[in-house]
Amino acid sequence: MTTPSRVILITGASSGIGAATARTLAAPDTALALHARKNRAGLERVANFVTGAGGQALILEGDLAESGTAARLVEETAAKFGQLGIVVSNAGFADRRQVGDLDRAGWDASQASMTAAFFELATAAKPWLLKAGAAGRLIGVSSFVAHAFARGLVTFPASAAAKAGLEAFAKVFAVDLAASGATVNCVAPGFIEKDPDAHVAVPRAGMEKISESIPMRRYGKPAEVAALIAFLCSPASSYITGQTIHVNGGVTL
């Protein structure tokens, strides 16, 4: 087995944006550690694509809402490949329950699986990102729900708070790593198409109506978000840090 020039950990890699990111980054010189909470079949499909493209793949499973899982993913990736230079924190879910219906357990679940998990990934990966220096990258996948609150637009209170916290922490951590050359950024997708068998927070029957409110009159594709993530992983993005970049078809924030 050859030593890869890049080692990338992607959480939530079994479908959607995470899977599209893995497919976009797959290359002969790249090793990808692919994580999912429980969708083993999806991970295996993505892993097969990665190896078919000449890359190396490691399958990882675990619930990021549980303390210690994020650190274990980092440890297992570094142990397998001897390095870790890029982390894409994509795993998460949308909770549409409104205040009054949303209980404390639901609120805590969103914070644990997104904000806290991002913090734990960053903490565990920090020594590796510092070692990678100017090639080090941490990318958090946020969401438009932390920014767009127009009348008539669906809102996600718990998800919005969790993603806003993720973005704020990314800005702080970006300053922490800046002198090393490593960067920290967030990508905030708008309405993005889901895999046919994936859970959706907004019913598919409502896609046409929602598309009418998007200036580009369509949902985005996972590959379009993945393209931005891939750019942020590249040397061309070396002077971009502490930013949240939106991929939303022109939705006004």
PDB file of C-alpha atoms in Angstrom:
ATOM      1  CA  MET A   1       0.000   0.000   0.000  1.00  0.00           C
ATOM      2  CA  THR A   2       1.474   3.349  -1.041  1.00  0.00           C
ATOM      3  CA  THR A   3       1.650   6.263   1.359  1.00  0.00           C
ATOM      4  CA  PRO A   4      -1.035   8.807   0.425  1.00  0.00           C
ATOM      5  CA  SER A   5      -0.115  12.441  -0.012  1.00  0.00           C
ATOM      6  CA  ARG A   6      -3.461  13.512   1.450  1.00  0.00           C
ATOM      7  CA  VAL A   7      -5.539  11.942   4.201  1.00  0.00           C
ATOM      8  CA  ILE A   8      -9.092  13.213   4.599  1.00  0.00           C
ATOM      9  CA  LEU A   9     -11.733  12.349   7.202  1.00  0.00           C
ATOM     10  CA  ILE A  10     -15.345  12.966   6.135  1.00  0.00           C
ATOM     11  CA  THR A  11     -18.194  12.509   8.592  1.00  0.00           C
ATOM     12  CA  GLY A  12     -21.662  11.725   7.292  1.00  0.00           C
ATOM     13  CA  ALA A  13     -20.118  10.252   4.147  1.00  0.00           C
ATOM     14  CA  SER A  14     -22.657   7.556   3.296  1.00  0.00           C
ATOM     15  CA  SER A  15     -25.020   9.750   1.257  1.00  0.00           C
ATOM     16  CA  GLY A  16     -25.824  13.263   0.071  1.00  0.00           C
ATOM     17  CA  ILE A  17     -23.205  15.989   0.418  1.00  0.00           C
ATOM     18  CA  GLY A  18     -20.781  13.766   2.318  1.00  0.00           C
ATOM     19  CA  ALA A  19     -20.828  11.052  -0.329  1.00  0.00           C
ATOM     20  CA  ALA A  20     -20.562  13.611  -3.136  1.00  0.00           C
ATOM     21  CA  THR A  21     -17.561  15.169  -1.384  1.00  0.00           C
ATOM     22  CA  ALA A  22     -15.855  11.802  -1.124  1.00  0.00           C
ATOM     23  CA  ARG A  23     -16.442  11.110  -4.806  1.00  0.00           C
ATOM     24  CA  THR A  24     -15.124  14.541  -5.748  1.00  0.00           C
ATOM     25  CA  LEU A  25     -11.957  14.178  -3.662  1.00  0.00           C
ATOM     26  CA  ALA A  26     -11.227  10.559  -4.593  1.00  0.00           C
ATOM     27  CA  ALA A  27      -7.836  10.275  -6.307  1.00  0.00           C
ATOM     28  CA  PRO A  28      -4.869   7.880  -6.498  1.00  0.00           C
ATOM     29  CA  ASP A  29      -2.829   9.942  -4.020  1.00  0.00           C
ATOM     30  CA  THR A  30      -5.628  10.360  -1.489  1.00  0.00           C
ATOM     31  CA  ALA A  31      -6.853   8.271   1.439  1.00  0.00           C
ATOM     32  CA  LEU A  32     -10.395   8.882   2.639  1.00  0.00           C
ATOM     33  CA  ALA A  33     -11.723   7.895   6.043  1.00  0.00           C
ATOM     34  CA  LEU A  34     -15.482   7.637   5.552  1.00  0.00           C
ATOM     35  CA  HIS A  35     -17.833   7.850   8.518  1.00  0.00           C
ATOM     36  CA  ALA A  36     -21.525   7.215   9.068  1.00  0.00           C
ATOM     37  CA  ARG A  37     -23.643   6.621  12.130  1.00  0.00           C
ATOM     38  CA  LYS A  38     -25.231   3.414  10.822  1.00  0.00           C
ATOM     39  CA  ASN A  39     -25.548   3.401   7.012  1.00  0.00           C
ATOM     40  CA  ARG A  40     -22.909   0.750   6.380  1.00  0.00           C
ATOM     41  CA  ALA A  41     -24.228  -0.108   2.922  1.00  0.00           C
ATOM     42  CA  GLY A  42     -23.965   3.508   1.834  1.00  0.00           C
ATOM     43  CA  LEU A  43     -20.410   3.747   3.151  1.00  0.00           C
ATOM     44  CA  GLU A  44     -19.397   0.627   1.289  1.00  0.00           C
ATOM     45  CA  ARG A  45     -20.734   2.025  -1.980  1.00  0.00           C
ATOM     46  CA  VAL A  46     -18.764   5.230  -1.489  1.00  0.00           C
ATOM     47  CA  ALA A  47     -15.653   3.300  -0.441  1.00  0.00           C
ATOM     48  CA  ASN A  48     -15.876   1.196  -3.603  1.00  0.00           C
ATOM     49  CA  PHE A  49     -16.003   4.385  -5.672  1.00  0.00           C
ATOM     50  CA  VAL A  50     -12.923   5.728  -3.880  1.00  0.00           C
ATOM     51  CA  THR A  51     -10.880   2.568  -4.436  1.00  0.00           C
ATOM     52  CA  GLY A  52     -12.106   2.398  -8.017  1.00  0.00           C
ATOM     53  CA  ALA A  53     -10.659   5.867  -8.525  1.00  0.00           C
ATOM     54  CA  GLY A  54      -7.303   4.614  -7.250  1.00  0.00           C
ATOM     55  CA  GLY A  55      -7.597   5.958  -3.721  1.00  0.00           C
ATOM     56  CA  GLN A  56      -7.613   4.270  -0.334  1.00  0.00           C
ATOM     57  CA  ALA A  57     -10.691   4.047   1.881  1.00  0.00           C
ATOM     58  CA  LEU A  58     -11.323   3.386   5.556  1.00  0.00           C
ATOM     59  CA  ILE A  59     -14.859   2.784   6.818  1.00  0.00           C
ATOM     60  CA  LEU A  60     -15.725   4.186  10.243  1.00  0.00           C
ATOM     61  CA  GLU A  61     -18.977   4.038  12.184  1.00  0.00           C
ATOM     62  CA  GLY A  62     -20.202   5.752  15.323  1.00  0.00           C
ATOM     63  CA  ASP A  63     -22.699   8.165  16.819  1.00  0.00           C
ATOM     64  CA  LEU A  64     -21.122  11.613  16.955  1.00  0.00           C
ATOM     65  CA  ALA A  65     -23.684  12.682  19.552  1.00  0.00           C
ATOM     66  CA  GLU A  66     -21.821  10.450  22.001  1.00  0.00           C
ATOM     67  CA  SER A  67     -18.796  12.016  23.674  1.00  0.00           C
ATOM     68  CA  GLY A  68     -15.576  10.377  22.542  1.00  0.00           C
ATOM     69  CA  THR A  69     -16.755   9.235  19.120  1.00  0.00           C
ATOM     70  CA  ALA A  70     -15.197  12.154  17.246  1.00  0.00           C
ATOM     71  CA  ALA A  71     -11.833  11.644  18.953  1.00  0.00           C
ATOM     72  CA  ARG A  72     -11.949   7.945  18.090  1.00  0.00           C
ATOM     73  CA  LEU A  73     -12.559   8.704  14.401  1.00  0.00           C
ATOM     74  CA  VAL A  74      -9.512  10.963  14.334  1.00  0.00           C
ATOM     75  CA  GLU A  75      -7.380   8.425  16.202  1.00  0.00           C
ATOM     76  CA  GLU A  76      -8.367   5.521  13.950  1.00  0.00           C
ATOM     77  CA  THR A  77      -7.758   7.556  10.791  1.00  0.00           C
ATOM     78  CA  ALA A  78      -4.318   8.693  11.930  1.00  0.00           C
ATOM     79  CA  ALA A  79      -3.408   5.192  13.104  1.00  0.00           C
ATOM     80  CA  LYS A  80      -4.365   3.712   9.726  1.00  0.00           C
ATOM     81  CA  PHE A  81      -2.630   6.228   7.485  1.00  0.00           C
ATOM     82  CA  GLY A  82      -0.027   7.862   9.738  1.00  0.00           C
ATOM     83  CA  GLN A  83      -1.339  11.365   9.146  1.00  0.00           C
ATOM     84  CA  LEU A  84      -4.486  13.473   8.870  1.00  0.00           C
ATOM     85  CA  GLY A  85      -4.500  16.813   7.113  1.00  0.00           C
ATOM     86  CA  ILE A  86      -8.143  17.502   6.230  1.00  0.00           C
ATOM     87  CA  VAL A  87     -11.368  17.028   8.186  1.00  0.00           C
ATOM     88  CA  VAL A  88     -14.813  17.627   6.687  1.00  0.00           C
ATOM     89  CA  SER A  89     -17.473  17.712   9.402  1.00  0.00           C
ATOM     90  CA  ASN A  90     -20.660  16.984   7.489  1.00  0.00           C
ATOM     91  CA  ALA A  91     -22.737  14.685   9.708  1.00  0.00           C
ATOM     92  CA  GLY A  92     -25.957  16.131  11.063  1.00  0.00           C
ATOM     93  CA  PHE A  93     -29.722  16.144  10.785  1.00  0.00           C
ATOM     94  CA  ALA A  94     -32.585  18.624  10.617  1.00  0.00           C
ATOM     95  CA  ASP A  95     -35.181  18.943  13.375  1.00  0.00           C
ATOM     96  CA  ARG A  96     -38.208  20.877  12.158  1.00  0.00           C
ATOM     97  CA  ARG A  97     -40.044  20.993  15.490  1.00  0.00           C
ATOM     98  CA  GLN A  98     -40.974  24.511  16.538  1.00  0.00           C
ATOM     99  CA  VAL A  99     -40.585  26.102  19.966  1.00  0.00           C
ATOM    100  CA  GLY A 100     -43.354  24.647  22.098  1.00  0.00           C
ATOM    101  CA  ASP A 101     -43.168  21.258  20.395  1.00  0.00           C
ATOM    102  CA  LEU A 102     -39.398  21.001  20.666  1.00  0.00           C
ATOM    103  CA  ASP A 103     -38.315  19.542  23.999  1.00  0.00           C
ATOM    104  CA  ARG A 104     -35.003  19.801  25.824  1.00  0.00           C
ATOM    105  CA  ALA A 105     -33.937  16.332  24.715  1.00  0.00           C
ATOM    106  CA  GLY A 106     -34.408  17.316  21.075  1.00  0.00           C
ATOM    107  CA  TRP A 107     -32.527  20.557  21.590  1.00  0.00           C
ATOM    108  CA  ASP A 108     -29.650  18.734  23.266  1.00  0.00           C
ATOM    109  CA  ALA A 109     -29.548  16.120  20.494  1.00  0.00           C
ATOM    110  CA  SER A 110     -28.958  18.792  17.844  1.00  0.00           C
ATOM    111  CA  GLN A 111     -26.259  20.473  19.892  1.00  0.00           C
ATOM    112  CA  ALA A 112     -24.524  17.164  20.629  1.00  0.00           C
ATOM    113  CA  SER A 113     -24.518  15.781  17.093  1.00  0.00           C
ATOM    114  CA  MET A 114     -23.445  19.004  15.370  1.00  0.00           C
ATOM    115  CA  THR A 115     -21.927  21.737  17.542  1.00  0.00           C
ATOM    116  CA  ALA A 116     -20.339  19.513  20.183  1.00  0.00           C
ATOM    117  CA  ALA A 117     -19.218  16.950  17.615  1.00  0.00           C
ATOM    118  CA  PHE A 118     -17.525  19.694  15.577  1.00  0.00           C
ATOM    119  CA  PHE A 119     -15.769  20.911  18.721  1.00  0.00           C
ATOM    120  CA  GLU A 120     -14.566  17.400  19.544  1.00  0.00           C
ATOM    121  CA  LEU A 121     -13.371  16.789  15.978  1.00  0.00           C
ATOM    122  CA  ALA A 122     -11.458  20.075  16.033  1.00  0.00           C
ATOM    123  CA  THR A 123      -9.903  19.325  19.408  1.00  0.00           C
ATOM    124  CA  ALA A 124      -8.784  15.831  18.428  1.00  0.00           C
ATOM    125  CA  ALA A 125      -7.559  16.901  14.990  1.00  0.00           C
ATOM    126  CA  LYS A 126      -5.720  20.046  16.142  1.00  0.00           C
ATOM    127  CA  PRO A 127      -2.262  18.409  16.532  1.00  0.00           C
ATOM    128  CA  TRP A 128      -2.571  16.877  13.066  1.00  0.00           C
ATOM    129  CA  LEU A 129      -3.784  20.114  11.483  1.00  0.00           C
ATOM    130  CA  LEU A 130      -0.873  22.000  13.044  1.00  0.00           C
ATOM    131  CA  LYS A 131       1.517  19.350  11.744  1.00  0.00           C
ATOM    132  CA  ALA A 132       0.001  19.677   8.261  1.00  0.00           C
ATOM    133  CA  GLY A 133       0.568  23.443   8.395  1.00  0.00           C
ATOM    134  CA  ALA A 134      -0.474  25.246   5.225  1.00  0.00           C
ATOM    135  CA  ALA A 135      -2.080  22.030   3.932  1.00  0.00           C
ATOM    136  CA  GLY A 136      -4.274  21.634   7.009  1.00  0.00           C
ATOM    137  CA  ARG A 137      -8.006  22.099   6.525  1.00  0.00           C
ATOM    138  CA  LEU A 138     -11.067  21.853   8.765  1.00  0.00           C
ATOM    139  CA  ILE A 139     -14.397  22.393   7.021  1.00  0.00           C
ATOM    140  CA  GLY A 140     -17.753  22.429   8.756  1.00  0.00           C
ATOM    141  CA  VAL A 141     -20.944  21.922   6.795  1.00  0.00           C
ATOM    142  CA  SER A 142     -23.479  24.383   8.177  1.00  0.00           C
ATOM    143  CA  SER A 143     -26.873  25.289   6.698  1.00  0.00           C
ATOM    144  CA  PHE A 144     -29.010  28.133   5.436  1.00  0.00           C
ATOM    145  CA  VAL A 145     -31.294  27.522   8.426  1.00  0.00           C
ATOM    146  CA  ALA A 146     -28.819  29.440  10.603  1.00  0.00           C
ATOM    147  CA  HIS A 147     -29.196  32.523   8.378  1.00  0.00           C
ATOM    148  CA  ALA A 148     -32.484  32.684   6.470  1.00  0.00           C
ATOM    149  CA  PHE A 149     -35.593  33.644   8.423  1.00  0.00           C
ATOM    150  CA  ALA A 150     -37.838  35.249   5.818  1.00  0.00           C
ATOM    151  CA  ARG A 151     -41.610  35.103   6.278  1.00  0.00           C
ATOM    152  CA  GLY A 152     -42.970  31.885   4.861  1.00  0.00           C
ATOM    153  CA  LEU A 153     -39.602  30.124   4.870  1.00  0.00           C
ATOM    154  CA  VAL A 154     -39.495  26.952   6.941  1.00  0.00           C
ATOM    155  CA  THR A 155     -37.548  27.320  10.191  1.00  0.00           C
ATOM    156  CA  PHE A 156     -35.628  24.805  12.265  1.00  0.00           C
ATOM    157  CA  PRO A 157     -34.979  26.294  15.739  1.00  0.00           C
ATOM    158  CA  ALA A 158     -32.737  23.573  17.174  1.00  0.00           C
ATOM    159  CA  SER A 159     -30.862  23.040  13.913  1.00  0.00           C
ATOM    160  CA  ALA A 160     -30.401  26.776  13.398  1.00  0.00           C
ATOM    161  CA  ALA A 161     -28.889  27.212  16.851  1.00  0.00           C
ATOM    162  CA  ALA A 162     -26.607  24.196  16.447  1.00  0.00           C
ATOM    163  CA  LYS A 163     -25.307  25.320  13.058  1.00  0.00           C
ATOM    164  CA  ALA A 164     -24.842  28.915  14.228  1.00  0.00           C
ATOM    165  CA  GLY A 165     -22.751  27.617  17.098  1.00  0.00           C
ATOM    166  CA  LEU A 166     -20.690  25.539  14.686  1.00  0.00           C
ATOM    167  CA  GLU A 167     -19.977  28.604  12.564  1.00  0.00           C
ATOM    168  CA  ALA A 168     -19.019  30.739  15.570  1.00  0.00           C
ATOM    169  CA  PHE A 169     -16.627  28.094  16.855  1.00  0.00           C
ATOM    170  CA  ALA A 170     -15.085  27.768  13.388  1.00  0.00           C
ATOM    171  CA  LYS A 171     -14.242  31.474  13.404  1.00  0.00           C
ATOM    172  CA  VAL A 172     -12.562  31.208  16.807  1.00  0.00           C
ATOM    173  CA  PHE A 173     -10.643  28.087  15.829  1.00  0.00           C
ATOM    174  CA  ALA A 174      -9.567  29.691  12.551  1.00  0.00           C
ATOM    175  CA  VAL A 175      -7.774  32.399  14.540  1.00  0.00           C
ATOM    176  CA  ASP A 176      -6.214  29.734  16.760  1.00  0.00           C
ATOM    177  CA  LEU A 177      -4.691  27.901  13.774  1.00  0.00           C
ATOM    178  CA  ALA A 178      -3.982  30.875  11.506  1.00  0.00           C
ATOM    179  CA  ALA A 179      -0.286  31.266  12.293  1.00  0.00           C
ATOM    180  CA  SER A 180       0.333  27.651  11.244  1.00  0.00           C
ATOM    181  CA  GLY A 181      -1.228  28.218   7.824  1.00  0.00           C
ATOM    182  CA  ALA A 182      -4.027  25.701   8.465  1.00  0.00           C
ATOM    183  CA  THR A 183      -7.504  27.006   7.672  1.00  0.00           C
ATOM    184  CA  VAL A 184     -10.980  26.585   9.116  1.00  0.00           C
ATOM    185  CA  ASN A 185     -14.097  27.420   7.123  1.00  0.00           C
ATOM    186  CA  CYS A 186     -17.775  26.576   6.880  1.00  0.00           C
ATOM    187  CA  VAL A 187     -19.991  25.869   3.900  1.00  0.00           C
ATOM    188  CA  ALA A 188     -23.691  26.692   4.255  1.00  0.00           C
ATOM    189  CA  PRO A 189     -25.854  24.840   1.723  1.00  0.00           C
ATOM    190  CA  GLY A 190     -29.348  26.001   0.844  1.00  0.00           C
ATOM    191  CA  PHE A 191     -32.072  23.597  -0.287  1.00  0.00           C
ATOM    192  CA  ILE A 192     -30.147  20.607  -1.651  1.00  0.00           C
ATOM    193  CA  GLU A 193     -31.523  17.474  -3.299  1.00  0.00           C
ATOM    194  CA  LYS A 194     -31.518  14.352  -1.132  1.00  0.00           C
ATOM    195  CA  ASP A 195     -30.826  10.784  -2.134  1.00  0.00           C
ATOM    196  CA  PRO A 196     -34.049   8.946  -3.065  1.00  0.00           C
ATOM    197  CA  ASP A 197     -34.006   6.796   0.086  1.00  0.00           C
ATOM    198  CA  ALA A 198     -32.813   9.513   2.487  1.00  0.00           C
ATOM    199  CA  HIS A 199     -34.801  11.176   5.258  1.00  0.00           C
ATOM    200  CA  VAL A 200     -36.020  14.655   4.310  1.00  0.00           C
ATOM    201  CA  ALA A 201     -37.036  17.414   6.705  1.00  0.00           C
ATOM    202  CA  VAL A 202     -39.110  19.153   4.023  1.00  0.00           C
ATOM    203  CA  PRO A 203     -41.491  16.751   2.202  1.00  0.00           C
ATOM    204  CA  ARG A 204     -40.528  16.036  -1.386  1.00  0.00           C
ATOM    205  CA  ALA A 205     -44.052  16.936  -2.441  1.00  0.00           C
ATOM    206  CA  GLY A 206     -43.264  20.531  -1.501  1.00  0.00           C
ATOM    207  CA  MET A 207     -40.083  20.825  -3.543  1.00  0.00           C
ATOM    208  CA  GLU A 208     -41.753  22.547  -6.489  1.00  0.00           C
ATOM    209  CA  LYS A 209     -43.283  25.232  -4.278  1.00  0.00           C
ATOM    210  CA  ILE A 210     -40.038  25.826  -2.426  1.00  0.00           C
ATOM    211  CA  SER A 211     -38.150  26.013  -5.719  1.00  0.00           C
ATOM    212  CA  GLU A 212     -40.323  28.979  -6.668  1.00  0.00           C
ATOM    213  CA  SER A 213     -38.821  30.911  -3.735  1.00  0.00           C
ATOM    214  CA  ILE A 214     -35.234  30.200  -4.824  1.00  0.00           C
ATOM    215  CA  PRO A 215     -33.907  32.781  -7.320  1.00  0.00           C
ATOM    216  CA  MET A 216     -32.360  30.016  -9.457  1.00  0.00           C
ATOM    217  CA  ARG A 217     -35.733  28.183  -9.354  1.00  0.00           C
ATOM    218  CA  ARG A 218     -34.277  24.820  -8.377  1.00  0.00           C
ATOM    219  CA  TYR A 219     -32.761  22.835  -5.565  1.00  0.00           C
ATOM    220  CA  GLY A 220     -28.982  22.522  -5.511  1.00  0.00           C
ATOM    221  CA  LYS A 221     -27.191  19.263  -6.152  1.00  0.00           C
ATOM    222  CA  PRO A 222     -24.867  17.611  -3.618  1.00  0.00           C
ATOM    223  CA  ALA A 223     -22.058  17.738  -6.171  1.00  0.00           C
ATOM    224  CA  GLU A 224     -22.352  21.536  -6.325  1.00  0.00           C
ATOM    225  CA  VAL A 225     -21.711  21.772  -2.587  1.00  0.00           C
ATOM    226  CA  ALA A 226     -18.958  19.176  -2.841  1.00  0.00           C
ATOM    227  CA  ALA A 227     -17.201  21.288  -5.476  1.00  0.00           C
ATOM    228  CA  LEU A 228     -16.880  24.165  -3.016  1.00  0.00           C
ATOM    229  CA  ILE A 229     -15.681  21.867  -0.256  1.00  0.00           C
ATOM    230  CA  ALA A 230     -13.066  20.439  -2.621  1.00  0.00           C
ATOM    231  CA  PHE A 231     -11.879  23.960  -3.434  1.00  0.00           C
ATOM    232  CA  LEU A 232     -11.562  24.773   0.267  1.00  0.00           C
ATOM    233  CA  CYS A 233      -9.487  21.600   0.648  1.00  0.00           C
ATOM    234  CA  SER A 234      -7.124  22.706  -2.112  1.00  0.00           C
ATOM    235  CA  PRO A 235      -3.961  24.849  -2.032  1.00  0.00           C
ATOM    236  CA  ALA A 236      -5.867  27.505  -4.011  1.00  0.00           C
ATOM    237  CA  SER A 237      -7.884  28.354  -0.885  1.00  0.00           C
ATOM    238  CA  SER A 238      -4.863  28.944   1.343  1.00  0.00           C
ATOM    239  CA  TYR A 239      -5.758  32.561   2.236  1.00  0.00           C
ATOM    240  CA  ILE A 240      -9.410  31.874   3.052  1.00  0.00           C
ATOM    241  CA  THR A 241     -10.081  31.161   6.717  1.00  0.00           C
ATOM    242  CA  GLY A 242     -12.749  31.906   9.296  1.00  0.00           C
ATOM    243  CA  GLN A 243     -15.407  32.247   6.601  1.00  0.00           C
ATOM    244  CA  THR A 244     -18.875  30.856   5.946  1.00  0.00           C
ATOM    245  CA  ILE A 245     -19.549  30.500   2.226  1.00  0.00           C
ATOM    246  CA  HIS A 246     -23.109  29.971   1.008  1.00  0.00           C
ATOM    247  CA  VAL A 247     -24.236  27.615  -1.760  1.00  0.00           C
ATOM    248  CA  ASN A 248     -27.930  28.404  -2.028  1.00  0.00           C
ATOM    249  CA  GLY A 249     -28.976  29.474  -5.528  1.00  0.00           C
ATOM    250  CA  GLY A 250     -29.300  33.112  -4.502  1.00  0.00           C
ATOM    251  CA  VAL A 251     -31.554  32.824  -1.442  1.00  0.00           C
ATOM    252  CA  THR A 252     -31.488  36.195   0.317  1.00  0.00           C
ATOM    253  CA  LEU A 253     -30.065  36.003   3.830  1.00  0.00           C
TER     254      LEU A 253
END
